[in-house]
Short mmCIF file of C-alpha atoms in Angstrom, two decimals:
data_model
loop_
_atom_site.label_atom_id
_atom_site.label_comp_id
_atom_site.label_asym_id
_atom_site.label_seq_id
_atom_site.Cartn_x
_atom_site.Cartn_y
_atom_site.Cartn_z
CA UNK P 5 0.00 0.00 0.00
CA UNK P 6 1.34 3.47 -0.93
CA UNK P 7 2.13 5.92 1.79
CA UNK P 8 -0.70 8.31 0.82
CA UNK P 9 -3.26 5.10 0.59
CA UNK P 10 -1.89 4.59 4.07
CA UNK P 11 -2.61 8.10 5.20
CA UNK P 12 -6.01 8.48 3.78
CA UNK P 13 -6.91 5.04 5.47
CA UNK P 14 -5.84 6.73 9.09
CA UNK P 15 -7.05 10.09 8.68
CA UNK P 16 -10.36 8.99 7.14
CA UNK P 17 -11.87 7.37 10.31
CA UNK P 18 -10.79 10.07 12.24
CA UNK P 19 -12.54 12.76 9.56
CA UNK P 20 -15.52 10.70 9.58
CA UNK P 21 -15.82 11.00 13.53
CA UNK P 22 -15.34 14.91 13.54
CA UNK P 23 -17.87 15.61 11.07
CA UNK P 24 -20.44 13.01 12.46
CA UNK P 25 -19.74 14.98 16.00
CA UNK P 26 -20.82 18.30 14.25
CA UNK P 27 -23.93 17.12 13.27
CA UNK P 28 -24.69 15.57 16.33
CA UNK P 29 -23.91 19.34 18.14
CA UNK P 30 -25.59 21.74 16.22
CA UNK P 31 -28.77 19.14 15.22
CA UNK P 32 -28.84 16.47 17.77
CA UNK P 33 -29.09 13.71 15.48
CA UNK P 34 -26.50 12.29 13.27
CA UNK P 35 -26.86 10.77 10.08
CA UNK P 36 -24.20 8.18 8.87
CA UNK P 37 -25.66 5.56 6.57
CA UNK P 38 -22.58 3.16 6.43
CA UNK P 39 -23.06 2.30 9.84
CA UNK P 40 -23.57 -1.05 10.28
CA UNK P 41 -26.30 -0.77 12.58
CA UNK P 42 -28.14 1.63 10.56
CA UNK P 43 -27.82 -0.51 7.68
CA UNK P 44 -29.46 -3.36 9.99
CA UNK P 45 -32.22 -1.27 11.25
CA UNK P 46 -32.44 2.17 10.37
CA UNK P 47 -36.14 3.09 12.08
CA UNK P 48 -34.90 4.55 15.18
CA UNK P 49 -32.58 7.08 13.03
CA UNK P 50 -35.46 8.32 10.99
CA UNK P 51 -37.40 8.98 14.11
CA UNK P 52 -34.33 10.59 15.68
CA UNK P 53 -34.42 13.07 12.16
CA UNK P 54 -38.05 13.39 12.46
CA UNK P 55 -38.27 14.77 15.58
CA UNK P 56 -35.06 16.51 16.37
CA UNK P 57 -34.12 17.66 12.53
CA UNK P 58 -36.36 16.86 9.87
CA UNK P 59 -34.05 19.08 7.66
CA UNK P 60 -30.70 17.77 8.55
CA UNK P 61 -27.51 18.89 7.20
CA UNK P 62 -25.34 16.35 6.79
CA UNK P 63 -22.18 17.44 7.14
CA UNK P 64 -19.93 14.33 6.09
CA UNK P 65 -21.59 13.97 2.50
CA UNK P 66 -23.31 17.80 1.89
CA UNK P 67 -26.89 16.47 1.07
CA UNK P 68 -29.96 17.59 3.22
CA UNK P 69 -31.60 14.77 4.30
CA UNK P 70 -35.90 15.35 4.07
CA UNK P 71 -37.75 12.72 6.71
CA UNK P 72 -41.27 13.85 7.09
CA UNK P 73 -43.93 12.55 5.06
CA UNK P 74 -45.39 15.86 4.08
CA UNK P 75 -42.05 16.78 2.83
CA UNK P 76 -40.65 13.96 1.00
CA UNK P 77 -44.11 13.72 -0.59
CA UNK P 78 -44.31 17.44 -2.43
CA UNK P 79 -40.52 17.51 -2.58
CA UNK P 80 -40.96 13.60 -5.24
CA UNK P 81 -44.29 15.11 -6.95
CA UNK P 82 -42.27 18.87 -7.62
CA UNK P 83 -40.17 17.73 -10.97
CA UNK P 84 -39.49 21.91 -11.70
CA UNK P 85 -37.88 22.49 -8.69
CA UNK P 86 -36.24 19.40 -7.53
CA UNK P 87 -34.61 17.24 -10.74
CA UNK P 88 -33.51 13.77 -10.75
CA UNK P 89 -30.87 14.71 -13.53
CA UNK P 90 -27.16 15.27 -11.69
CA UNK P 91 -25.71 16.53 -14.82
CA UNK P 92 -24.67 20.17 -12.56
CA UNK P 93 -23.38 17.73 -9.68
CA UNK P 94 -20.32 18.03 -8.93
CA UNK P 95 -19.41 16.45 -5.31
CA UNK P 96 -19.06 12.85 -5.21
CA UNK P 97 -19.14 11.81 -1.84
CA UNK P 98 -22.34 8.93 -1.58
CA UNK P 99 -23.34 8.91 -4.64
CA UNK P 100 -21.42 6.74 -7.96
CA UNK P 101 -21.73 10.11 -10.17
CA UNK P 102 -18.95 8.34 -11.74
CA UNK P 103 -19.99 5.05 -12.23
CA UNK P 104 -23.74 5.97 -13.02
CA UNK P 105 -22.95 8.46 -15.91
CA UNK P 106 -20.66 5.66 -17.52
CA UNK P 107 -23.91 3.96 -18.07
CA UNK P 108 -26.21 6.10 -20.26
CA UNK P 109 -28.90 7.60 -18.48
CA UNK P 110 -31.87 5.91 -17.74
CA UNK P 111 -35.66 6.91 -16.66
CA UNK P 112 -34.59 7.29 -13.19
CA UNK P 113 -31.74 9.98 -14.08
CA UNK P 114 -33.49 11.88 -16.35
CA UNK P 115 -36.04 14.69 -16.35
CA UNK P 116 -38.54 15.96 -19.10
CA UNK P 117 -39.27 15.99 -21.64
CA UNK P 118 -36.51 13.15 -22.48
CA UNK P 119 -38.17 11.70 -19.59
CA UNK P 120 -41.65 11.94 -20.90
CA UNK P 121 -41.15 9.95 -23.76
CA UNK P 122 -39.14 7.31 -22.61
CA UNK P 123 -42.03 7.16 -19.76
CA UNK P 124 -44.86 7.16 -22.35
CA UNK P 125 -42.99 4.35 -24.50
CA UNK P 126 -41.92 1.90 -21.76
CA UNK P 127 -45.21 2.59 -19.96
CA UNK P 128 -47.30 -0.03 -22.42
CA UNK P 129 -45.80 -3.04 -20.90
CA UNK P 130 -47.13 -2.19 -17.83
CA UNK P 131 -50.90 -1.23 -18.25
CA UNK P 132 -53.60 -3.12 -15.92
CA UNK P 133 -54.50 -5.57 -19.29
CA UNK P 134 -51.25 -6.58 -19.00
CA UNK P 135 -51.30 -6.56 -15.53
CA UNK P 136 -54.34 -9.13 -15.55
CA UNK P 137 -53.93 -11.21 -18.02
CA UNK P 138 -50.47 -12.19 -16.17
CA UNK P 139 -52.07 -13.17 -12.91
CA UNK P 140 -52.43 -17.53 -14.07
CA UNK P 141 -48.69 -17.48 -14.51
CA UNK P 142 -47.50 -15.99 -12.02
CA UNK P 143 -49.49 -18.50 -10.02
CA UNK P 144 -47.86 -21.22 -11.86
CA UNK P 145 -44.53 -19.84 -11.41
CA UNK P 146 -44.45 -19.50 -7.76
CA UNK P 147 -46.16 -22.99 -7.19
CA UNK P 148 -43.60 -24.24 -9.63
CA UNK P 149 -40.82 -22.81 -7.82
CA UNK P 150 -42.44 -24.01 -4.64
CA UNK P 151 -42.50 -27.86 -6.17
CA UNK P 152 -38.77 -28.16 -5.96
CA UNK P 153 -38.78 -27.50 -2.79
CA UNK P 154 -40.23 -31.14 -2.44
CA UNK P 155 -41.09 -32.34 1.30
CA UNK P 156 -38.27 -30.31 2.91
CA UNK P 157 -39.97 -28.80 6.34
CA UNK P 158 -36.72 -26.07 5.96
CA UNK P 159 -35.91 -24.20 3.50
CA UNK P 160 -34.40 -19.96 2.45
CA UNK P 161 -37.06 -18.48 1.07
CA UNK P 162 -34.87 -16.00 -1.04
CA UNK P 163 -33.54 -18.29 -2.98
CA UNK P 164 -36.19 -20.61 -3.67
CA UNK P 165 -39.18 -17.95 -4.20
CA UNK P 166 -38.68 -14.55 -3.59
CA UNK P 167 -35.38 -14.37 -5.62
CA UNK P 168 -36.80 -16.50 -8.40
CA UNK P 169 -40.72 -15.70 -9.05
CA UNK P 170 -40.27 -11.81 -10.15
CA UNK P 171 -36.48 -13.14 -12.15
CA UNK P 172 -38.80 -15.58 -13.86
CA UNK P 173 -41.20 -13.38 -14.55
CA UNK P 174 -39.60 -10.60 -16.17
CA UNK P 175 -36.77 -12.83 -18.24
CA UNK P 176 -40.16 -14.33 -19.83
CA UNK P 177 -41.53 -10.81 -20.52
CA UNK P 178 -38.27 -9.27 -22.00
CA UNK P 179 -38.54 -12.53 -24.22
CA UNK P 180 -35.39 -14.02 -23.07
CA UNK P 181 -34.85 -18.03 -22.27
CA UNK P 182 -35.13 -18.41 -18.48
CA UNK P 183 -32.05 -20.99 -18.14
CA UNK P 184 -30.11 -17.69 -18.40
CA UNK P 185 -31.91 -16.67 -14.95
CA UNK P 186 -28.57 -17.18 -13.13
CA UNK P 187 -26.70 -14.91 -15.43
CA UNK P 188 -29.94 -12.15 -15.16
CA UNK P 189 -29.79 -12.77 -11.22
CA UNK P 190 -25.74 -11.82 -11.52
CA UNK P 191 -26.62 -8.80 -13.88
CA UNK P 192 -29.01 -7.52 -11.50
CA UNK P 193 -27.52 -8.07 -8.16
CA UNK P 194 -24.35 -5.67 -10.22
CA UNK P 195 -26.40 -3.25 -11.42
CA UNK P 196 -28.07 -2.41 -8.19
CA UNK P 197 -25.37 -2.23 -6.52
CA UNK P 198 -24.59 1.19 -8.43
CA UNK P 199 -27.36 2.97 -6.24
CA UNK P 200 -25.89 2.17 -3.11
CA UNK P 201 -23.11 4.78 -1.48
CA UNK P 202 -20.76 2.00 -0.22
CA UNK P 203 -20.07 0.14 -3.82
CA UNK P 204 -16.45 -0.63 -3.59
CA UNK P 205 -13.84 0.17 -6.75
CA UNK P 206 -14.26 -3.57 -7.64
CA UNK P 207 -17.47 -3.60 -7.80
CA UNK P 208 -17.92 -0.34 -9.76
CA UNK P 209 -15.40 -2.09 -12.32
CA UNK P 210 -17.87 -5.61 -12.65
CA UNK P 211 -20.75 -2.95 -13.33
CA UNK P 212 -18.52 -1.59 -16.11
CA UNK P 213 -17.77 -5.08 -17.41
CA UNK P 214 -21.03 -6.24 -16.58
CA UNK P 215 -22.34 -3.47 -19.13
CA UNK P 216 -20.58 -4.62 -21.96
CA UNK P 217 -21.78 -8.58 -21.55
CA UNK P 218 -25.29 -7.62 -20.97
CA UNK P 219 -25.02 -5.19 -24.56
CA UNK P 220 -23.08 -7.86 -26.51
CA UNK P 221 -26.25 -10.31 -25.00
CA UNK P 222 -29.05 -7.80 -26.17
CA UNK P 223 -27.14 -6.26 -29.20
CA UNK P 224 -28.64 -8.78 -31.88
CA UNK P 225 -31.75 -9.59 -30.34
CA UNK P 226 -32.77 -5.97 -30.36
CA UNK P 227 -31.94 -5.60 -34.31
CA UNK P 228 -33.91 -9.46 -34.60
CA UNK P 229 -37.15 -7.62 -32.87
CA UNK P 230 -36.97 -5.06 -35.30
CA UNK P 231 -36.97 -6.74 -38.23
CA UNK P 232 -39.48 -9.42 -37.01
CA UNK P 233 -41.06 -8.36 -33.97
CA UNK P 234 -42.64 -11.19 -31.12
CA UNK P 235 -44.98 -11.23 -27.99
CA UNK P 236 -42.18 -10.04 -25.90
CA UNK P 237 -41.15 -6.97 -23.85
CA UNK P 238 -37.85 -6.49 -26.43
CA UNK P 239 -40.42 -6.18 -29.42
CA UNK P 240 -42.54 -3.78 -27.96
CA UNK P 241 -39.75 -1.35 -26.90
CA UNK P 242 -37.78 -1.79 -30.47
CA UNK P 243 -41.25 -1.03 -32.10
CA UNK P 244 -42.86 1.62 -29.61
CA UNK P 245 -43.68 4.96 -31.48
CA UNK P 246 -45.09 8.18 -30.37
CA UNK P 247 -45.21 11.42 -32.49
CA UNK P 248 -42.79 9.99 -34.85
CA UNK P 249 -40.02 9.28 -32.19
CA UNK P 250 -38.72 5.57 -31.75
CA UNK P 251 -36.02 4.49 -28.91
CA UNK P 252 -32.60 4.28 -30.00
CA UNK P 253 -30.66 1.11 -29.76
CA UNK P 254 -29.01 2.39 -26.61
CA UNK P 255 -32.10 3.70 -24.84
CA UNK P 256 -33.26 0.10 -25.40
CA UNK P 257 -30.27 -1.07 -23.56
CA UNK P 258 -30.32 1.06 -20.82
CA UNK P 259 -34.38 0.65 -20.28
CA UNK P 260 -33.76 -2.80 -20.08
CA UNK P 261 -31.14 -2.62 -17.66
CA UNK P 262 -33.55 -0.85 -15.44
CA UNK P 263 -36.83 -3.01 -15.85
CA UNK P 264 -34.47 -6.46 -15.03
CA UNK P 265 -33.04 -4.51 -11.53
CA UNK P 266 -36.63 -2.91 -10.79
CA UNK P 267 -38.11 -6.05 -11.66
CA UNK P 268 -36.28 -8.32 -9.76
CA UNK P 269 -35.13 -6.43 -6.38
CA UNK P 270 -38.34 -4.88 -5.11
CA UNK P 271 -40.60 -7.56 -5.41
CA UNK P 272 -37.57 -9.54 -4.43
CA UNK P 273 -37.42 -7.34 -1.18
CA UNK P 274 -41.24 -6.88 -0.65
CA UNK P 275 -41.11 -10.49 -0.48
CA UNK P 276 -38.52 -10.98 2.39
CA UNK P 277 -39.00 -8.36 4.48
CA UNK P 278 -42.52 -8.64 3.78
CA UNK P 279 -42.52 -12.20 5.51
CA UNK P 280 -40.30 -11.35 8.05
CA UNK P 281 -42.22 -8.96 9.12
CA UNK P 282 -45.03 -10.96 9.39
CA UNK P 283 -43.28 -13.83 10.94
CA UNK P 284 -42.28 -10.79 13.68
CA UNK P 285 -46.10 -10.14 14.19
CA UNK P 286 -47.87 -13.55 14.16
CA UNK P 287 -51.11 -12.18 14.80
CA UNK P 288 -50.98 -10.86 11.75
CA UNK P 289 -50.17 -13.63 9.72
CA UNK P 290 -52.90 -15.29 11.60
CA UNK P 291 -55.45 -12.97 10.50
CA UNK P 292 -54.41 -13.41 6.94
CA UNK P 293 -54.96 -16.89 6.80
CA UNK P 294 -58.65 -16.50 8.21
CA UNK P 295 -59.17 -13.48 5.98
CA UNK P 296 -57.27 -13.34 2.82
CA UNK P 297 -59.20 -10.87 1.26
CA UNK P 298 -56.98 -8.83 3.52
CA UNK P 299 -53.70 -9.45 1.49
CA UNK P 300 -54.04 -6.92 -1.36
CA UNK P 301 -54.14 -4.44 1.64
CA UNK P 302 -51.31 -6.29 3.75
CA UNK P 303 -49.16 -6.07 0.59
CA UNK P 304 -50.03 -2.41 0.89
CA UNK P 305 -49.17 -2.01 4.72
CA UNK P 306 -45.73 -4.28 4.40
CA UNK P 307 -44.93 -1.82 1.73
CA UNK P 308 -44.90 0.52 4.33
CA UNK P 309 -43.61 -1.08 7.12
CA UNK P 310 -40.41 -2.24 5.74
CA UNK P 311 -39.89 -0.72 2.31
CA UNK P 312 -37.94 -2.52 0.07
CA UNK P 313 -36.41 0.75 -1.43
CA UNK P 314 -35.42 3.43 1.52
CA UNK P 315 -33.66 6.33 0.06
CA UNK P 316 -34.52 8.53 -2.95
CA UNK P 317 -32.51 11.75 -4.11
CA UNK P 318 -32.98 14.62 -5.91
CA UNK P 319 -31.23 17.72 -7.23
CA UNK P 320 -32.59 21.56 -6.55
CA UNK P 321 -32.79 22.79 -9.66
CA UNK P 322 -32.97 26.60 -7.82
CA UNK P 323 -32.31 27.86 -4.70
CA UNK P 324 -35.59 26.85 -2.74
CA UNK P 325 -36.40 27.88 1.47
CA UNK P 326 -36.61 24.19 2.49
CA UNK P 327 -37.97 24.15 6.68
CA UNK P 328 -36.68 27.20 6.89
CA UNK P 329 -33.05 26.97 5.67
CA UNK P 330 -32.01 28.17 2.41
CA UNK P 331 -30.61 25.17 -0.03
CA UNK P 332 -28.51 26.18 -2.97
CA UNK P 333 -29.11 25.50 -6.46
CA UNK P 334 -27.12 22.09 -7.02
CA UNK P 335 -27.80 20.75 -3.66
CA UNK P 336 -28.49 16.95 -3.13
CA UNK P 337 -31.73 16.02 -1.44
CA UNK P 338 -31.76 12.57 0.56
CA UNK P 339 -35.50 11.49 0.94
CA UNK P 340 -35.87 9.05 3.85
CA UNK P 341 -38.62 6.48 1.78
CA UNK P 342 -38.58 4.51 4.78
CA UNK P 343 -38.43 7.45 7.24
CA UNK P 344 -42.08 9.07 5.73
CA UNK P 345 -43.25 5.94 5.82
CA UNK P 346 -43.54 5.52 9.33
CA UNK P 347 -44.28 9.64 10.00
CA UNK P 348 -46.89 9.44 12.84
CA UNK P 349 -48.28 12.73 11.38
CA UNK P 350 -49.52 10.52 7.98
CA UNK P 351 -49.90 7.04 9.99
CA UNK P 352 -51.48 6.33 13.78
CA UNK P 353 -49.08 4.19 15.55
CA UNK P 354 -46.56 3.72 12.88
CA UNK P 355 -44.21 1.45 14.28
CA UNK P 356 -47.28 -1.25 14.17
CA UNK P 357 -47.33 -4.05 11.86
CA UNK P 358 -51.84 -3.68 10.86
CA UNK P 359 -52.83 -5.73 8.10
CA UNK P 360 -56.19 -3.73 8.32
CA UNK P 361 -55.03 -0.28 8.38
CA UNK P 362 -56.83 1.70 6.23
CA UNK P 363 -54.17 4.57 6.40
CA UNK P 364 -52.29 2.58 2.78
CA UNK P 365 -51.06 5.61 1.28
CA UNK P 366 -47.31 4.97 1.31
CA UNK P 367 -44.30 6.36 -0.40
CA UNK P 368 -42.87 3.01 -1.40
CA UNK P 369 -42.68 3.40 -5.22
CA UNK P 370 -42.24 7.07 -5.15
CA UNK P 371 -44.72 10.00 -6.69
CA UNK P 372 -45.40 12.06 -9.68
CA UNK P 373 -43.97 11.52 -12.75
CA UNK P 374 -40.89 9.45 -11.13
CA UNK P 375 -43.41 6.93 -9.60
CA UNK P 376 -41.96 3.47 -10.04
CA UNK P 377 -43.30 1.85 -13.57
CA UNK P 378 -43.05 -1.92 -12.60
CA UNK P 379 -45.36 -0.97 -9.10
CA UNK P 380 -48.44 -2.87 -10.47
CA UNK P 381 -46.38 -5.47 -11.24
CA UNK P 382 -44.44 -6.05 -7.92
CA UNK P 383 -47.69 -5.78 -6.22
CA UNK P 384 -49.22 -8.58 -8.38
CA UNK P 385 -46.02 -10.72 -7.62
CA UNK P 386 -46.20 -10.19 -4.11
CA UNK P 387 -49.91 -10.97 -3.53
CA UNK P 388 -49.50 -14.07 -5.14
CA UNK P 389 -46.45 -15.27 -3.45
CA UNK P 390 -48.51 -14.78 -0.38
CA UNK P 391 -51.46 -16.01 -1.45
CA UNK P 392 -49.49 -19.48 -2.47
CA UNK P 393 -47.09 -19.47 1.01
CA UNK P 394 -50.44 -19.72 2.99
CA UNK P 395 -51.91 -21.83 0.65
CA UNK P 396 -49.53 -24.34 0.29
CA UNK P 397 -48.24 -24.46 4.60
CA UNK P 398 -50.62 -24.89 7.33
CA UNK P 399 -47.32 -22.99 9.15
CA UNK P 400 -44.40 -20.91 8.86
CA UNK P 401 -42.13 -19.49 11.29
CA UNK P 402 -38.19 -18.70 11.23
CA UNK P 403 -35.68 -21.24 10.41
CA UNK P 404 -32.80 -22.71 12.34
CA UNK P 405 -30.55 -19.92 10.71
CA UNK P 406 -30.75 -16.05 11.24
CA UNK P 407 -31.90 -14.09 8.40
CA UNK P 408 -29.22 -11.92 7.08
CA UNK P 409 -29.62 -9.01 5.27
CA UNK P 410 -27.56 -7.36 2.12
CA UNK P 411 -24.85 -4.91 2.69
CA UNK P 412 -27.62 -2.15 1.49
CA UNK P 413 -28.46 1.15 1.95
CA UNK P 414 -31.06 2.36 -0.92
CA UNK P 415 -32.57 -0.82 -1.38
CA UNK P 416 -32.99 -2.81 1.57
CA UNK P 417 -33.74 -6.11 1.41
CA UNK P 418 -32.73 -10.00 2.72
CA UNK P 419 -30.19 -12.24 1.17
CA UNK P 420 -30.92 -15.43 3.13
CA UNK P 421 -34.12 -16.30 4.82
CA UNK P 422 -34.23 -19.68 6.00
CA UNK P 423 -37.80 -20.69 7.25
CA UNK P 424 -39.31 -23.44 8.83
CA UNK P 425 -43.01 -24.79 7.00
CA UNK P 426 -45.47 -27.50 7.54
CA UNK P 427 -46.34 -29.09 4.63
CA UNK P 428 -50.99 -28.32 4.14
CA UNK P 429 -51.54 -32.11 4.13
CA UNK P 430 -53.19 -34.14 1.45
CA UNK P 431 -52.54 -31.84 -1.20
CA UNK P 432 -50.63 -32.18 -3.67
CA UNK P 433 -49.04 -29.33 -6.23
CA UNK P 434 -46.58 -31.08 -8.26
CA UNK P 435 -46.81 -30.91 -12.02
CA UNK P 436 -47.36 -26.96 -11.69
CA UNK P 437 -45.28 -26.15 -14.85
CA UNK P 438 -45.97 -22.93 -16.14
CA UNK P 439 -46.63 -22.19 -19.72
CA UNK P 440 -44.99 -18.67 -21.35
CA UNK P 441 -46.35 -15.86 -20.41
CA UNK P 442 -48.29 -14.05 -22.87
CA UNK P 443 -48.57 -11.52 -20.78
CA UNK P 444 -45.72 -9.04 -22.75
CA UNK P 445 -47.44 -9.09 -25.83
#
């Protein structure tokens, strides 16, 4: 290690402290994200920001960090004022400017009106037809997935369902053959990676590579859809028109870059923290099983409870009063997703798992124009692997092993989950092979 590598390693811990002290003087609250027991559980900082500094400076990366539910609300559905475009940043302390701009914009980076069509284009894939018309197989899928599971009474539900169902799902609608689901599951595991603050130099340099391998993989089967288009998600992007404008080989690239990340890790994480959760409060799971007309709601309230995507940013576009301090043009916003979510000014006892609350209106897949495409979707996905779970197992409770969750930040979900079952007796659902979706044409 060079002597300056060596210095930077010393001084750094030692900077991190200082600044970390500062906040914690002049706010009362500090906010350090790469903590490990924030990463673990970071509820009782939001509350800390909510009630001692809901507009918190942070000092050690130079974003102001928005908690309340009011806020982070107006501040998602204002695209004028606050941009998700960082072409004016300049600072890159949390946040892979580097990395990310390496790999062309996409939806989430850009603002109207580039925005707007790539929005009105991709948006087609998503509509509620679609929507319905998928509901049979993703039934079959998850039961499928289930089946290989066999008799085992143990077994980690991220790898057998949660990880699997939504990778199935939309490798079938981009029209690709699902035997490659390992490679997609590596691709997307990469590529999310980029939105979280502690991605490592190695990392940031399999993203690069990763790039290139998933553009040599698309390349020709974007150029086949054109010339003879198919029922799949790849078709309908290299085909979509509006007002005479088509999506350029690379926007293709990037947009489906995007829709196999936000189609595999929030439903992924809705999923597993979504059961955990449950498995914390088994009252709750109780109630489901007596009344599952309550799931479509409880899919609504784990959204909220746990959300599988925490932190959102933005970039002021002006300078704008925000709580009564003055942020500069340029300024980075840090949204606490998770924070709003459990605001007791938007939710009555929000640190209560309640299947039946009727207070559903969370932040979980954003606002305004911004608001996350693939939502239906994951909330289709994650009824039904409910639905199935308590079909299927007269019981489930935690496994022999603890759950352990990814080294994440943004979007915060489980990488093991090992859980316990018993088996619904006399019923039987092997055979439960799904046919192809036809659900992307």
């Amino acid at each position: 290690m060079a002597l300056r590598d060596t210095f930077r390693s010393a001084i750094a811990p030692l900077y991190i402290r200082g600044r970390l002290l500062q906040e914690r003087i002049e706010s009362g609250v500090a906010w350090y994200p790469l903590d490990p027991g924030y990463i673990a559980d970071p509820y009782p900082t939001y509350r800390k920001l909510r009630e001692r500094d809901p507009y918190h400076e942070s000092r050690l990366t130079g974003m102001l960090i928005v908690s309340r539910y009011e806020d982070v609300d107006a501040i998602l559905r204002d695209h004028r004022r606050f941009r998700n475009s960082d072409r004016d940043w300049v600072r890159d302390s949390l946040v892979n400017t580097s990395i990310r701009r390496e790999l062309t914009p996409s939806l989430l980076s850009l603002d109207p009106p580039d925005h707007t069509r790539l929005r009105g284009l991709v948006n087609r894939a998503f509509t509620p037809r679609v929507m319905a018309r998928m509901e049979d197989h993703v039934r079959a899928t998850a039961h499928a997935l289930l089946d290989e599971v066999g008799d085992s009474n143990e077994f980690d539900l991220m790898s057998n369902l949660a990880t699997l169902l939504p990778m199935v799902v939309i490798a079938e609608m981009i029209g690709v053959p699902t035997n490659d689901r390992e490679r997609f599951k590596t691709w997307s595991d990469r590529f999310a990676r980029v939105l979280e603050p502690n991605l490592t130099a190695e990392e940031g340099r399999l993203v690069l590579e990763t790039a290139d391998e998933f553009e040599r993989y698309f390349a020709p089967t974007i150029e086949e859809r054109r010339r003879e288009p198919r029922e799949d998600l790849v078709s309908r992007l290299a085909q979509a028109e509006e007002d005479g404008q088509k999506l350029t080989n690379e926007e293709t690239q990037v947009t489906l870059r995007l829709l196999l990340v936000a189609g595999n890790e929030t439903t992924t994480n809705l999923i597993g923290n979504g059961l955990r959760a449950l498995l914390q409060h088994p009252e709750q799971l109780q109630l489901l099983r007596e009344q599952p007309e309550l799931i479509p709601n409880a899919i609504e309230e784990l959204l909220r409870y746990d959300a599988p995507v925490q932190l959102d940013g933005r970039y002021l576009a002006e300078d704008v009063e925000i709580g009564g301090k003055l942020a500069k043009k340029n300024t980075r916003i840090g949204l606490t997703i998770g924070g709003a979510n459990r605001d007791p000014e938007q939710f009555s006892d929000p640190d209560k798992l309640d299947v039946t609350r009727e207070e559903t209106v969370n932040i979980s897949f954003g606002r305004g124009i911004h608001h996350c495409l693939g939502a239906p979707l994951a909330r289709l996905e994650g009824r039904i692997a409910f639905e199935v779970l308590l079909e299927r197992f007269d019981e489930i409770g935690f496994g022999s092993g603890e759950p352990v969750y990814k080294p994440n930040i943004v979007l915060r979900g489980l990488r093991q989950f090992p859980i316990q079952v018993r088996h619904r007796g006399g019923r039987s659902f092997a055979g439960a092979e799904p046919e192809p979706t036809a659900a992307a044409g």
